[in-house]
Coordinates of C-alpha atoms in Angstrom, one line a residue:
Chain Y
E1 CA 19.9 -0.4 -15.8
V2 CA 19.0 -0.7 -19.4
Q3 CA 17.4 2.3 -21.0
L4 CA 16.2 3.0 -24.4
V5 CA 15.2 6.8 -25.2
E6 CA 13.6 7.6 -28.5
S7 CA 13.5 11.0 -29.9
G8 CA 12.9 12.7 -33.4
G9 CA 9.1 12.4 -33.6
G10 CA 6.9 15.1 -34.5
L11 CA 4.5 16.5 -37.0
V12 CA 5.3 16.1 -40.8
Q13 CA 3.6 16.7 -43.9
P14 CA 2.5 13.8 -46.2
G15 CA 5.6 13.0 -48.6
G16 CA 7.9 14.4 -46.0
S17 CA 11.0 12.7 -44.1
L18 CA 11.9 12.3 -40.4
R19 CA 14.6 10.6 -38.8
L20 CA 14.1 8.8 -35.5
S21 CA 16.9 8.0 -32.9
C22 CA 17.0 5.8 -30.1
A23 CA 19.7 6.3 -27.4
A24 CA 20.7 3.2 -25.6
S25 CA 22.5 2.8 -22.2
G26 CA 23.1 0.2 -19.4
F27 CA 24.3 -2.6 -21.7
T28 CA 26.9 -3.2 -24.3
F29 CA 24.8 -1.8 -27.3
S30 CA 27.3 -3.2 -30.0
T31 CA 26.5 -6.7 -28.9
Y32 CA 22.9 -6.5 -29.6
S33 CA 20.4 -6.6 -32.5
M34 CA 17.9 -3.8 -32.4
S35 CA 14.5 -3.4 -33.7
W36 CA 11.9 -0.7 -34.3
V37 CA 8.1 -1.4 -33.8
R38 CA 5.3 0.9 -34.3
Q39 CA 1.7 1.3 -32.8
A40 CA -0.9 3.4 -34.7
P41 CA -3.2 5.3 -32.4
G42 CA -5.6 2.7 -30.6
K43 CA -4.2 0.0 -32.8
G44 CA -2.0 -3.0 -32.3
L45 CA 1.7 -3.6 -32.6
E46 CA 3.5 -3.7 -36.0
W47 CA 7.1 -4.7 -36.3
V48 CA 9.0 -2.3 -38.6
A49 CA 12.5 -3.2 -39.0
S50 CA 15.6 -5.0 -37.4
I51 CA 19.5 -4.7 -37.7
K52 CA 22.1 -7.0 -36.5
S53 CA 24.7 -6.0 -33.8
D54 CA 27.3 -5.1 -36.2
G55 CA 25.0 -3.4 -38.9
S56 CA 25.7 -6.3 -41.3
Q57 CA 22.2 -7.2 -42.0
K58 CA 18.9 -5.4 -41.9
Y59 CA 15.3 -6.6 -42.2
Y60 CA 12.2 -4.7 -43.2
V61 CA 8.5 -5.4 -43.4
D62 CA 7.7 -5.2 -47.1
S63 CA 5.2 -2.1 -46.8
M64 CA 8.1 0.1 -45.4
K65 CA 11.0 -1.4 -47.6
G66 CA 12.5 1.3 -49.9
R67 CA 11.0 4.2 -47.6
F68 CA 12.4 3.4 -44.4
T69 CA 15.9 2.7 -43.4
I70 CA 17.4 1.3 -40.2
S71 CA 20.9 2.0 -39.1
R72 CA 23.1 2.2 -36.0
D73 CA 26.2 3.8 -34.8
N74 CA 27.8 1.5 -32.3
A75 CA 30.3 4.1 -30.9
K76 CA 27.5 6.5 -30.1
N77 CA 25.3 3.7 -28.6
S78 CA 22.5 4.9 -31.1
L79 CA 19.9 3.6 -33.3
Y80 CA 18.1 5.3 -36.1
L81 CA 15.1 5.2 -38.4
Q82 CA 15.2 7.3 -41.4
M83 CA 11.7 7.5 -42.7
N84 CA 10.9 8.9 -46.1
S85 CA 7.7 9.5 -48.4
L86 CA 5.8 9.5 -45.2
R87 CA 1.9 8.8 -45.5
A88 CA -0.9 9.4 -43.2
E89 CA -0.9 5.7 -42.3
D90 CA 2.6 6.0 -41.1
T91 CA 1.1 8.0 -38.0
A92 CA 2.1 6.0 -34.8
V93 CA 4.1 5.8 -31.9
Y94 CA 7.6 4.4 -32.7
Y95 CA 9.3 2.0 -30.3
C96 CA 12.8 1.1 -30.1
M97 CA 13.5 -2.4 -28.8
R98 CA 16.5 -4.4 -27.9
G99 CA 16.7 -7.7 -29.9
M100 CA 14.8 -9.0 -32.8
T101 CA 13.9 -12.4 -31.9
S102 CA 12.1 -11.9 -28.5
S103 CA 12.8 -8.4 -27.6
D104 CA 13.2 -7.9 -23.8
Y105 CA 13.4 -4.0 -23.5
W106 CA 11.5 -1.4 -25.0
G107 CA 11.7 2.4 -25.0
Q108 CA 8.9 4.7 -24.1
G109 CA 8.1 5.6 -27.8
T110 CA 8.2 8.7 -30.0
L111 CA 5.0 9.9 -31.7
V112 CA 5.1 10.5 -35.4
T113 CA 2.1 12.4 -36.9
V114 CA 1.8 12.5 -40.7
S115 CA -0.7 15.3 -41.5
S116 CA -1.2 18.2 -43.7
Chain I
D1 CA 3.9 -13.4 -43.7
V2 CA 3.1 -15.5 -40.8
V3 CA -0.3 -14.7 -39.4
M4 CA -0.6 -14.7 -35.6
T5 CA -4.3 -15.1 -34.5
Q6 CA -5.1 -14.3 -30.8
S7 CA -8.4 -15.4 -28.9
P8 CA -10.4 -14.0 -27.4
L9 CA -9.8 -10.3 -28.3
S10 CA -11.6 -9.2 -25.0
L11 CA -11.4 -11.1 -21.8
P12 CA -13.3 -10.0 -18.8
V13 CA -12.0 -11.8 -15.7
T14 CA -13.0 -11.9 -12.1
L15 CA -10.2 -11.1 -9.4
G16 CA -8.6 -14.5 -8.1
Q17 CA -9.8 -16.4 -11.0
P18 CA -7.9 -18.0 -13.6
A19 CA -7.4 -16.5 -17.2
S20 CA -6.3 -18.1 -20.6
I21 CA -5.3 -16.3 -23.9
S22 CA -4.7 -18.5 -27.1
C23 CA -2.3 -17.7 -29.9
R24 CA -2.2 -19.7 -33.1
S25 CA 0.4 -19.1 -35.9
S26 CA -0.2 -20.0 -39.6
Q27 CA 3.2 -21.6 -39.7
S28 CA 5.2 -23.7 -37.3
L29 CA 7.3 -21.4 -35.1
V30 CA 9.9 -24.0 -34.4
H31 CA 13.3 -22.6 -35.8
S32 CA 16.1 -24.6 -37.3
D33 CA 17.8 -24.2 -34.0
G34 CA 15.1 -26.2 -32.3
N35 CA 13.7 -23.3 -30.4
A36 CA 10.2 -21.9 -30.7
Y37 CA 10.5 -18.1 -30.8
L38 CA 7.1 -17.3 -29.2
T39 CA 7.1 -14.3 -26.9
W40 CA 4.3 -12.8 -24.9
F41 CA 4.0 -9.1 -24.0
L42 CA 1.8 -7.0 -21.8
Q43 CA 1.0 -3.4 -22.5
R44 CA -0.6 -1.7 -19.6
P45 CA -2.5 1.4 -20.1
G46 CA -0.4 4.4 -21.3
Q47 CA 2.8 2.1 -20.9
S48 CA 5.2 0.7 -23.5
P49 CA 4.9 -3.3 -23.9
R50 CA 6.8 -5.3 -21.4
R51 CA 8.0 -8.8 -22.0
L52 CA 6.5 -11.7 -19.8
I53 CA 7.5 -14.8 -21.6
Y54 CA 10.2 -15.6 -24.2
K55 CA 10.9 -18.9 -26.1
L56 CA 7.5 -20.2 -25.5
S57 CA 7.6 -20.8 -21.8
N58 CA 10.5 -18.9 -20.1
R59 CA 9.2 -16.3 -17.6
D60 CA 11.2 -13.0 -17.4
S61 CA 12.8 -11.9 -14.2
G62 CA 10.2 -10.2 -12.0
V63 CA 7.2 -11.7 -13.7
P64 CA 5.1 -13.4 -11.1
D65 CA 4.9 -17.2 -11.4
R66 CA 1.2 -17.0 -11.8
F67 CA 2.0 -16.4 -15.3
S68 CA 2.8 -19.3 -17.7
G69 CA 3.4 -19.9 -21.3
S70 CA 3.0 -23.2 -23.0
G71 CA 2.1 -24.8 -26.4
S72 CA 4.1 -26.2 -29.3
G73 CA 4.3 -25.8 -33.1
T74 CA 1.4 -23.5 -34.2
D75 CA -0.8 -23.4 -31.0
F76 CA 0.2 -21.3 -27.8
T77 CA -1.3 -20.3 -24.7
L78 CA -0.6 -17.7 -22.0
E79 CA -2.2 -18.6 -18.7
I80 CA -2.7 -16.6 -15.4
S81 CA -3.4 -18.7 -12.5
R82 CA -5.2 -16.1 -10.4
V83 CA -5.8 -12.7 -12.1
E84 CA -4.7 -9.6 -10.1
A85 CA -5.8 -6.0 -10.5
E86 CA -2.2 -5.3 -12.1
D87 CA -2.7 -7.7 -14.7
V88 CA -5.2 -5.5 -16.6
G89 CA -4.0 -4.4 -20.1
I90 CA -3.4 -5.8 -23.7
Y91 CA -1.5 -9.0 -24.2
Y92 CA 0.3 -9.7 -27.4
C93 CA 2.0 -12.7 -28.6
M94 CA 4.8 -12.3 -31.4
Q95 CA 6.7 -14.8 -33.5
G96 CA 10.4 -14.2 -33.7
T97 CA 11.2 -17.3 -36.0
H98 CA 10.3 -15.9 -39.4
W99 CA 10.7 -12.6 -41.4
P100 CA 9.0 -10.5 -40.9
R101 CA 8.3 -10.7 -37.4
T102 CA 4.7 -10.6 -36.6
F103 CA 2.3 -9.9 -33.7
G104 CA -1.2 -11.0 -32.8
Q105 CA -4.1 -8.5 -32.6
G106 CA -4.0 -8.4 -29.0
T107 CA -6.3 -9.5 -26.0
K108 CA -7.7 -6.8 -23.7
V109 CA -8.0 -8.1 -20.2
E110 CA -10.2 -6.3 -17.9
I111 CA -11.7 -6.8 -14.6
K112 CA -15.3 -7.7 -14.3

């Protein structure tokens, strides 16, 4: 059974940093591209970043480029999102997804709250 | 960026009746490989989104056949032939052809 479990969310002050993790199981992680998508409270879905299976290419939405970094460790079956210079508008549930074209599995999400 | 526009944004439906959601893209979603990477997701209240339809019209395993996807180029439709209570939630379309990936605003389906 495919499972994606996010962790690392929490309360952080504006300007702070946070590193999200996504632990994958139930499939051969190293053969799949992966993505992060976020959802602000009561709002719709917003794609954040994607990474190819071998980590050779990364894609970001412009508004997060330079502040967010997607990475992966195929030996640990894990996906990461390093978030720096966080702003109040980054407050959202962050979901890990398998794939980057028509993602078929999502995690349960981890809540990031940026507030003083 | 490719803008995805869904309509309606709110859709009250009667159990057993059909329902239809439109999704329009600001650019053609036909990829150079010939596929149109248009995906439909359903997010039930309090849950993560679940994929229903991928590559325009392919239904995921376990998705009831009352759900169907169609369209081409820039105009796409998700149809539910007979709405059931478990179909309540927010439906999103997403394009996976162009970078960055983009979602529609969501269509909230509720029972009348």
